[in-house]
Short mmCIF file of C-alpha atoms in Angstrom, two decimals:
data_model
loop_
_atom_site.label_atom_id
_atom_site.label_comp_id
_atom_site.label_asym_id
_atom_site.label_seq_id
_atom_site.Cartn_x
_atom_site.Cartn_y
_atom_site.Cartn_z
CA UNK A 1 -57.89 38.14 -162.86
CA UNK A 2 -54.65 36.19 -162.43
CA UNK A 3 -51.59 36.47 -160.19
CA UNK A 4 -48.30 34.74 -160.95
CA UNK A 5 -44.59 34.69 -160.06
CA UNK A 6 -45.20 35.52 -156.42
CA UNK A 7 -41.80 36.23 -154.87
CA UNK A 8 -41.18 36.78 -151.15
CA UNK A 9 -37.95 38.65 -150.59
CA UNK A 10 -38.22 39.82 -146.99
CA UNK A 11 -39.97 38.61 -143.82
CA UNK A 12 -39.53 40.20 -140.39
CA UNK A 13 -40.71 38.35 -137.27
CA UNK A 14 -40.69 40.66 -134.21
CA UNK A 15 -42.01 38.00 -131.81
CA UNK A 16 -42.69 34.30 -131.80
CA UNK A 17 -43.85 31.70 -129.33
CA UNK A 18 -42.92 28.02 -129.28
CA UNK A 19 -45.19 25.61 -127.44
CA UNK A 20 -44.41 21.91 -127.21
CA UNK A 21 -47.33 19.54 -126.82
CA UNK A 22 -48.05 15.82 -126.86
CA UNK A 23 -48.66 15.81 -130.61
CA UNK A 24 -45.70 17.98 -131.61
CA UNK A 25 -44.38 21.51 -131.46
CA UNK A 26 -46.44 24.64 -132.26
CA UNK A 27 -44.82 27.87 -133.42
CA UNK A 28 -46.83 31.10 -133.57
CA UNK A 29 -45.23 34.19 -135.12
CA UNK A 30 -47.27 37.37 -134.64
CA UNK A 31 -46.90 40.93 -135.85
CA UNK A 32 -45.00 39.65 -138.87
CA UNK A 33 -44.31 41.89 -141.86
CA UNK A 34 -43.63 40.65 -145.36
CA UNK A 35 -42.45 42.28 -148.59
CA UNK A 36 -43.18 40.53 -151.87
CA UNK A 37 -43.80 41.09 -155.54
CA UNK A 38 -45.90 39.39 -158.21
CA UNK A 39 -47.17 39.67 -161.78
CA UNK A 40 -50.82 40.58 -162.34
CA UNK A 41 -53.09 40.17 -165.34
CA UNK A 42 -56.61 41.54 -165.87
CA UNK A 43 -58.93 40.77 -168.77
CA UNK A 44 -62.64 41.43 -169.26
CA UNK A 45 -65.15 40.91 -172.05
CA UNK A 46 -68.92 40.47 -172.41
CA UNK A 47 -71.31 39.77 -175.24
CA UNK A 48 -72.22 43.45 -175.13
CA UNK A 49 -68.67 44.56 -175.85
CA UNK A 50 -67.02 42.46 -178.55
CA UNK A 51 -63.53 43.82 -177.76
CA UNK A 52 -61.57 42.39 -174.81
CA UNK A 53 -60.30 44.78 -172.15
CA UNK A 54 -57.03 43.58 -170.63
CA UNK A 55 -53.99 44.88 -168.81
CA UNK A 56 -50.96 43.48 -166.96
CA UNK A 57 -47.96 44.57 -164.89
CA UNK A 58 -46.07 44.09 -161.64
CA UNK A 59 -47.28 44.57 -158.08
CA UNK A 60 -45.26 45.39 -154.97
CA UNK A 61 -46.98 44.32 -151.76
CA UNK A 62 -46.18 45.05 -148.13
CA UNK A 63 -48.05 42.98 -145.56
CA UNK A 64 -48.36 44.12 -141.95
CA UNK A 65 -49.76 42.37 -138.90
CA UNK A 66 -49.50 38.87 -140.37
CA UNK A 67 -49.80 35.86 -138.05
CA UNK A 68 -48.21 32.54 -138.96
CA UNK A 69 -49.00 29.25 -137.17
CA UNK A 70 -46.98 26.06 -137.59
CA UNK A 71 -47.53 22.63 -136.12
CA UNK A 72 -44.45 20.42 -136.39
CA UNK A 73 -44.07 16.71 -135.79
CA UNK A 74 -40.93 15.19 -134.27
CA UNK A 75 -40.21 11.47 -134.21
CA UNK A 76 -37.36 8.99 -134.07
CA UNK A 77 -36.30 7.23 -137.26
CA UNK A 78 -33.26 4.95 -137.27
CA UNK A 79 -31.53 6.71 -134.36
CA UNK A 80 -32.00 10.18 -135.88
CA UNK A 81 -34.71 12.82 -135.44
CA UNK A 82 -37.27 13.40 -138.18
CA UNK A 83 -38.94 16.82 -138.35
CA UNK A 84 -41.99 17.34 -140.54
CA UNK A 85 -44.75 19.90 -141.06
CA UNK A 86 -48.16 18.80 -139.80
CA UNK A 87 -50.08 22.01 -140.40
CA UNK A 88 -49.46 25.59 -141.53
CA UNK A 89 -51.79 28.55 -141.22
CA UNK A 90 -51.30 32.18 -142.19
CA UNK A 91 -53.63 35.16 -141.84
CA UNK A 92 -53.13 38.65 -143.30
CA UNK A 93 -54.55 41.68 -141.51
CA UNK A 94 -53.33 44.67 -143.52
CA UNK A 95 -51.73 45.16 -146.93
CA UNK A 96 -50.24 48.01 -148.92
CA UNK A 97 -50.30 47.35 -152.68
CA UNK A 98 -48.51 49.29 -155.41
CA UNK A 99 -49.25 48.42 -159.05
CA UNK A 100 -46.97 49.24 -161.95
CA UNK A 101 -47.97 49.09 -165.66
CA UNK A 102 -51.30 49.38 -167.36
CA UNK A 103 -53.74 52.27 -167.28
CA UNK A 104 -53.70 54.44 -164.18
CA UNK A 105 -57.49 54.78 -164.09
CA UNK A 106 -57.69 50.99 -163.46
CA UNK A 107 -55.32 50.93 -160.48
CA UNK A 108 -57.74 51.51 -157.64
CA UNK A 109 -60.26 49.13 -159.08
CA UNK A 110 -57.57 46.50 -159.58
CA UNK A 111 -56.32 46.91 -156.02
CA UNK A 112 -59.83 46.36 -154.69
CA UNK A 113 -60.38 43.44 -157.04
CA UNK A 114 -57.05 41.78 -156.36
CA UNK A 115 -56.89 42.29 -152.58
CA UNK A 116 -58.57 39.01 -151.65
CA UNK A 117 -56.56 37.09 -154.23
CA UNK A 118 -53.33 38.71 -153.10
CA UNK A 119 -54.08 37.86 -149.46
CA UNK A 120 -54.70 34.26 -150.43
CA UNK A 121 -51.57 34.17 -152.59
CA UNK A 122 -49.45 35.56 -149.74
CA UNK A 123 -50.83 33.03 -147.26
CA UNK A 124 -50.16 30.13 -149.63
CA UNK A 125 -46.69 31.41 -150.54
CA UNK A 126 -45.69 31.83 -146.89
CA UNK A 127 -46.76 28.29 -146.00
CA UNK A 128 -45.03 26.90 -149.09
CA UNK A 129 -41.81 28.68 -148.17
CA UNK A 130 -42.05 27.51 -144.59
CA UNK A 131 -42.58 23.96 -145.77
CA UNK A 132 -39.37 24.22 -147.79
CA UNK A 133 -37.61 25.63 -144.74
CA UNK A 134 -38.77 22.75 -142.54
CA UNK A 135 -37.34 20.31 -145.10
CA UNK A 136 -34.00 22.13 -144.83
CA UNK A 137 -34.09 21.91 -141.03
CA UNK A 138 -34.97 18.21 -141.26
CA UNK A 139 -32.02 17.66 -143.61
CA UNK A 140 -29.85 19.48 -141.09
CA UNK A 141 -31.05 17.15 -138.31
CA UNK A 142 -30.12 14.14 -140.42
CA UNK A 143 -26.54 15.42 -140.59
CA UNK A 144 -26.12 15.78 -136.83
CA UNK A 145 -23.11 13.71 -135.74
CA UNK A 146 -23.85 10.33 -134.17
CA UNK A 147 -20.72 10.61 -132.05
CA UNK A 148 -18.72 13.41 -130.42
CA UNK A 149 -14.99 12.77 -130.52
CA UNK A 150 -13.34 12.89 -127.10
CA UNK A 151 -9.82 12.03 -128.24
CA UNK A 152 -8.10 9.71 -130.70
CA UNK A 153 -9.21 6.69 -128.71
CA UNK A 154 -12.82 7.32 -127.78
CA UNK A 155 -16.03 9.06 -128.79
CA UNK A 156 -19.29 9.94 -127.07
CA UNK A 157 -22.29 8.11 -128.60
CA UNK A 158 -24.95 10.72 -129.45
CA UNK A 159 -27.43 8.50 -131.31
CA UNK A 160 -31.01 8.94 -130.11
CA UNK A 161 -32.33 6.05 -128.02
CA UNK A 162 -36.06 6.80 -127.56
CA UNK A 163 -38.90 8.78 -129.07
CA UNK A 164 -38.87 12.49 -128.10
CA UNK A 165 -40.75 13.19 -124.88
CA UNK A 166 -43.02 16.22 -125.31
CA UNK A 167 -44.89 18.06 -122.58
CA UNK A 168 -46.66 21.40 -122.27
CA UNK A 169 -43.46 23.25 -121.35
CA UNK A 170 -40.51 21.27 -122.71
CA UNK A 171 -39.36 18.43 -124.89
CA UNK A 172 -36.80 15.80 -123.98
CA UNK A 173 -34.40 13.77 -126.10
CA UNK A 174 -32.68 10.65 -124.84
CA UNK A 175 -29.35 9.75 -126.40
CA UNK A 176 -27.26 6.64 -125.88
CA UNK A 177 -24.50 8.63 -124.16
CA UNK A 178 -22.03 5.79 -123.62
CA UNK A 179 -18.39 5.98 -124.61
CA UNK A 180 -17.38 4.04 -127.69
CA UNK A 181 -13.93 2.94 -128.77
CA UNK A 182 -12.20 4.62 -131.67
CA UNK A 183 -10.73 2.78 -134.62
CA UNK A 184 -7.50 2.08 -132.75
CA UNK A 185 -9.16 0.43 -129.77
CA UNK A 186 -11.26 -2.72 -129.32
CA UNK A 187 -14.80 -2.42 -128.01
CA UNK A 188 -14.94 -2.88 -124.20
CA UNK A 189 -16.40 -6.13 -122.96
CA UNK A 190 -18.52 -4.41 -120.32
CA UNK A 191 -22.18 -3.53 -120.79
CA UNK A 192 -23.95 -0.72 -118.99
CA UNK A 193 -27.60 0.19 -118.63
CA UNK A 194 -29.07 3.46 -117.50
CA UNK A 195 -30.52 3.55 -114.03
CA UNK A 196 -34.35 3.39 -113.81
CA UNK A 197 -34.38 6.04 -111.08
CA UNK A 198 -36.13 9.35 -111.90
CA UNK A 199 -34.05 12.15 -113.35
CA UNK A 200 -33.34 15.30 -111.36
CA UNK A 201 -35.00 18.50 -112.46
CA UNK A 202 -33.68 22.02 -112.86
CA UNK A 203 -34.34 24.24 -109.87
CA UNK A 204 -34.67 27.27 -112.13
CA UNK A 205 -37.47 26.61 -114.66
CA UNK A 206 -36.25 29.49 -116.83
CA UNK A 207 -33.11 27.58 -117.84
CA UNK A 208 -33.17 26.87 -121.56
CA UNK A 209 -31.40 23.54 -121.61
CA UNK A 210 -30.84 20.48 -119.44
CA UNK A 211 -28.62 17.42 -119.89
CA UNK A 212 -28.94 14.43 -117.57
CA UNK A 213 -25.95 12.11 -117.36
CA UNK A 214 -26.34 8.64 -115.88
CA UNK A 215 -23.42 7.16 -113.96
CA UNK A 216 -23.33 4.47 -116.68
CA UNK A 217 -21.83 7.14 -118.99
CA UNK A 218 -18.85 7.65 -116.69
CA UNK A 219 -18.40 3.94 -116.04
CA UNK A 220 -18.42 3.20 -119.77
CA UNK A 221 -15.60 5.72 -120.24
CA UNK A 222 -13.56 4.16 -117.44
CA UNK A 223 -14.14 0.65 -118.82
CA UNK A 224 -13.06 1.73 -122.30
CA UNK A 225 -9.77 3.24 -121.15
CA UNK A 226 -9.18 0.29 -118.82
CA UNK A 227 -9.55 -2.21 -121.67
CA UNK A 228 -7.19 -0.07 -123.74
CA UNK A 229 -4.46 -0.48 -121.06
CA UNK A 230 -4.42 3.22 -120.26
CA UNK A 231 -4.65 2.53 -116.52
CA UNK A 232 -1.11 1.35 -115.97
CA UNK A 233 1.72 3.45 -114.62
CA UNK A 234 5.35 2.89 -113.78
CA UNK A 235 6.82 5.23 -111.17
CA UNK A 236 10.56 5.71 -111.24
CA UNK A 237 10.54 9.00 -109.40
CA UNK A 238 8.42 10.31 -106.53
CA UNK A 239 8.78 14.05 -105.84
CA UNK A 240 10.30 14.88 -102.44
CA UNK A 241 10.04 11.27 -101.25
CA UNK A 242 12.93 8.75 -100.82
CA UNK A 243 10.65 5.88 -101.77
CA UNK A 244 12.43 4.55 -104.82
CA UNK A 245 15.49 3.17 -103.11
CA UNK A 246 15.53 0.35 -100.61
CA UNK A 247 17.36 2.65 -98.18
CA UNK A 248 14.07 4.56 -97.76
CA UNK A 249 12.35 1.33 -96.70
CA UNK A 250 15.04 0.02 -94.32
CA UNK A 251 12.97 0.65 -91.16
CA UNK A 252 9.62 -0.23 -92.76
CA UNK A 253 10.59 -3.43 -94.61
CA UNK A 254 14.03 -4.33 -93.20
CA UNK A 255 14.21 -7.63 -95.07
CA UNK A 256 13.93 -5.74 -98.36
CA UNK A 257 16.92 -3.55 -97.51
CA UNK A 258 18.88 -6.51 -96.21
CA UNK A 259 18.36 -8.51 -99.41
CA UNK A 260 18.85 -5.55 -101.79
CA UNK A 261 20.89 -2.88 -99.93
CA UNK A 262 20.60 0.64 -101.40
CA UNK A 263 19.09 -0.71 -104.61
CA UNK A 264 16.94 1.44 -106.86
CA UNK A 265 13.27 0.57 -107.03
CA UNK A 266 10.35 0.92 -109.42
CA UNK A 267 6.66 0.94 -108.53
CA UNK A 268 4.32 -0.51 -111.14
CA UNK A 269 0.66 0.35 -110.77
CA UNK A 270 -2.01 -1.71 -112.49
CA UNK A 271 -5.78 -1.99 -112.07
CA UNK A 272 -7.25 -5.52 -111.97
CA UNK A 273 -10.70 -4.11 -112.85
CA UNK A 274 -12.12 -0.79 -114.06
CA UNK A 275 -12.89 1.89 -111.48
CA UNK A 276 -16.55 2.26 -110.51
CA UNK A 277 -18.38 5.59 -110.24
CA UNK A 278 -21.40 6.14 -107.99
CA UNK A 279 -23.33 9.42 -108.07
CA UNK A 280 -25.15 10.64 -104.97
CA UNK A 281 -26.98 13.85 -104.09
CA UNK A 282 -23.76 15.59 -103.10
CA UNK A 283 -20.37 14.24 -104.15
CA UNK A 284 -19.52 11.67 -106.76
CA UNK A 285 -17.90 8.57 -105.26
CA UNK A 286 -15.29 6.38 -106.93
CA UNK A 287 -13.99 2.96 -105.93
CA UNK A 288 -10.70 1.82 -107.44
CA UNK A 289 -8.88 -1.50 -107.05
CA UNK A 290 -5.13 -1.06 -107.48
CA UNK A 291 -2.25 -3.52 -107.56
CA UNK A 292 0.99 -1.89 -106.46
CA UNK A 293 3.93 -4.05 -107.57
CA UNK A 294 7.27 -3.28 -105.95
CA UNK A 295 10.27 -3.98 -108.21
CA UNK A 296 13.95 -3.83 -107.38
CA UNK A 297 16.50 -2.87 -110.03
CA UNK A 298 19.43 -5.28 -110.05
CA UNK A 299 22.00 -5.43 -112.83
CA UNK A 300 19.65 -3.38 -115.01
CA UNK A 301 16.78 -5.83 -114.59
CA UNK A 302 13.50 -5.40 -112.69
CA UNK A 303 12.93 -8.04 -110.00
CA UNK A 304 9.38 -8.17 -108.57
CA UNK A 305 9.52 -8.51 -104.80
CA UNK A 306 5.95 -7.87 -103.59
CA UNK A 307 2.45 -6.86 -104.64
CA UNK A 308 0.21 -4.79 -102.40
CA UNK A 309 -3.52 -4.70 -103.14
CA UNK A 310 -5.19 -1.32 -102.57
CA UNK A 311 -8.86 -0.45 -102.35
CA UNK A 312 -9.12 3.29 -102.88
CA UNK A 313 -12.28 5.17 -101.89
CA UNK A 314 -12.38 8.66 -103.36
CA UNK A 315 -14.88 11.46 -103.92
CA UNK A 316 -15.09 14.00 -106.68
CA UNK A 317 -16.58 17.40 -107.28
CA UNK A 318 -17.70 18.39 -110.77
CA UNK A 319 -18.25 21.69 -112.56
CA UNK A 320 -18.73 23.07 -116.06
CA UNK A 321 -15.80 24.64 -117.88
CA UNK A 322 -16.84 25.89 -121.31
CA UNK A 323 -18.71 22.96 -122.84
CA UNK A 324 -16.79 20.36 -120.81
CA UNK A 325 -17.61 18.59 -117.57
CA UNK A 326 -14.50 18.74 -115.39
CA UNK A 327 -13.72 17.61 -111.86
CA UNK A 328 -11.15 16.83 -109.18
CA UNK A 329 -10.65 13.85 -106.88
CA UNK A 330 -9.96 13.69 -103.13
CA UNK A 331 -8.95 10.60 -101.17
CA UNK A 332 -11.52 9.43 -98.61
CA UNK A 333 -10.16 6.09 -97.43
CA UNK A 334 -7.52 3.52 -98.29
CA UNK A 335 -7.59 -0.20 -97.54
CA UNK A 336 -4.52 -2.36 -98.03
CA UNK A 337 -3.63 -6.04 -98.07
CA UNK A 338 -0.64 -8.10 -99.14
CA UNK A 339 -1.37 -9.96 -102.36
CA UNK A 340 1.97 -11.80 -102.62
CA UNK A 341 5.57 -11.39 -101.49
CA UNK A 342 8.98 -12.85 -102.35
CA UNK A 343 10.62 -11.34 -99.28
CA UNK A 344 8.42 -12.74 -96.52
CA UNK A 345 5.57 -11.18 -94.63
CA UNK A 346 5.16 -7.39 -94.60
CA UNK A 347 3.80 -5.28 -91.73
CA UNK A 348 0.96 -3.48 -93.48
CA UNK A 349 0.37 -1.07 -90.58
CA UNK A 350 3.90 0.30 -91.14
CA UNK A 351 3.56 0.41 -94.91
CA UNK A 352 0.11 2.08 -95.06
CA UNK A 353 1.26 5.67 -94.19
CA UNK A 354 3.95 5.46 -96.87
CA UNK A 355 1.58 4.14 -99.51
CA UNK A 356 -1.08 6.69 -98.58
CA UNK A 357 1.48 9.46 -99.04
CA UNK A 358 2.34 7.97 -102.42
CA UNK A 359 -1.32 7.97 -103.45
CA UNK A 360 -1.91 11.56 -102.31
CA UNK A 361 1.26 13.05 -103.77
CA UNK A 362 1.56 11.10 -107.00
CA UNK A 363 -1.48 9.07 -108.08
CA UNK A 364 -4.22 11.60 -107.35
CA UNK A 365 -2.38 14.56 -108.95
CA UNK A 366 -1.83 12.46 -112.10
CA UNK A 367 -5.50 11.48 -112.19
CA UNK A 368 -6.62 15.08 -111.58
CA UNK A 369 -4.55 16.29 -114.52
CA UNK A 370 -6.88 14.21 -116.74
CA UNK A 371 -10.07 15.18 -114.93
CA UNK A 372 -9.25 18.89 -115.22
CA UNK A 373 -9.35 18.51 -119.00
CA UNK A 374 -12.81 16.95 -118.68
CA UNK A 375 -14.89 15.51 -121.49
CA UNK A 376 -17.19 17.31 -123.92
CA UNK A 377 -20.91 17.40 -123.27
CA UNK A 378 -23.26 16.70 -126.18
CA UNK A 379 -23.99 20.19 -127.48
CA UNK A 380 -23.92 21.28 -131.12
CA UNK A 381 -20.81 23.07 -132.36
CA UNK A 382 -21.36 26.83 -132.39
CA UNK A 383 -23.31 26.83 -129.11
CA UNK A 384 -21.97 27.33 -125.60
CA UNK A 385 -23.30 26.82 -122.09
CA UNK A 386 -23.99 29.99 -120.14
CA UNK A 387 -24.75 30.31 -116.40
CA UNK A 388 -24.63 26.53 -116.03
CA UNK A 389 -25.37 24.74 -112.76
CA UNK A 390 -25.02 21.09 -111.73
CA UNK A 391 -27.61 19.09 -109.83
CA UNK A 392 -26.80 15.62 -108.49
CA UNK A 393 -29.26 12.92 -107.50
CA UNK A 394 -29.18 9.18 -106.97
CA UNK A 395 -27.14 7.78 -109.91
CA UNK A 396 -27.44 10.88 -112.13
CA UNK A 397 -26.07 14.35 -112.59
CA UNK A 398 -27.90 17.10 -114.47
CA UNK A 399 -26.51 20.17 -116.23
CA UNK A 400 -29.01 23.05 -116.29
CA UNK A 401 -27.95 25.98 -118.42
CA UNK A 402 -28.80 28.74 -120.79
CA UNK A 403 -27.34 28.41 -124.27
CA UNK A 404 -25.32 31.08 -126.07
CA UNK A 405 -24.94 31.06 -129.85
CA UNK A 406 -21.28 31.80 -130.55
CA UNK A 407 -21.38 31.88 -134.34
CA UNK A 408 -23.31 34.00 -136.82
CA UNK A 409 -25.38 32.53 -139.59
CA UNK A 410 -23.29 31.04 -142.35
CA UNK A 411 -24.53 31.16 -145.98
CA UNK A 412 -25.48 27.48 -145.91
CA UNK A 413 -27.14 27.60 -142.50
CA UNK A 414 -30.74 26.37 -142.77
CA UNK A 415 -33.27 29.19 -142.60
CA UNK A 416 -37.02 28.90 -142.46
CA UNK A 417 -37.62 31.86 -144.76
#
């Protein structure tokens, strides 16, 4: 008896269970049905009968109640994930076999004779096919991007940093997560390390997915854009405020108006160091050092007259919009000091309300226009967060969410069977 050309052309999996463990991931598919076909050959001869009895044909087989068990290994290799098959088991409970060809009086005997062989052939074919499918999934993992583009100047480093962490109910993947400069920008000179504090956990254990972001991620982004000179502004117009003409300062800084009467002004804003983000259990805090340089326009030229040093303390709230983390900033406190002046001493207690109004009406709205756009979280294209919630802890923020698949299977999408 011989079976050949076993072809599986349909497998239905009504239910499956995935269980992570310390040694890998186990997948059990139960109640599975399978349709397949194969060639059969039967030959028989003895010394009593000199002529050989033989027959051959095709068989159509439907398998019901099949259980498939897979044990998969997952490890880190050169900053990418490697998936491999550790063990495969398949058991067949019930089969319906239809034979075509040959003599009809042999069919029932052939079915009985071939049943054990067919069961074994099905089990081997299923595991072989699954092994091929795991190789396809592994190849797919190797093609995962190592960076998520944020804009033309920066990308989000998604290379894996540590071996996968597997437990009885979940598995965790740690990625680098820091912002990296694009081709047009130099690498920032600052180095950041993740905090050793424990990560927050999702309050709802039924959530499918969790991403923990260390404050080092945000600080790396700020450092990158700072080094790229993106944190410089020149204000030549302030909405609804007469601040860009010396006439508006005549009672606050009289010597300025006296030296440059009714002259137009320009305010140049630079940061002497990158802003610093600190994450707490409730809001996110930001500390920003700002140099506010006051220029006077005379004969078409800018004349620096004073520099005021600001220490801005702000807080931010964050939320999920689509697959982006977005936020807004509110001013908490403002400290001021005179850094230098070409027009004598300035009374900072008179200047502070004006500068604070400038920060609240101009600087914060400009900053919030960027934060409302947000930055993309590391999730594969074609998937979307659903019912997401944010949890903050000391130095980290966690996104807990379900995941919605927004695209159907494409012809080249890896499939197990």
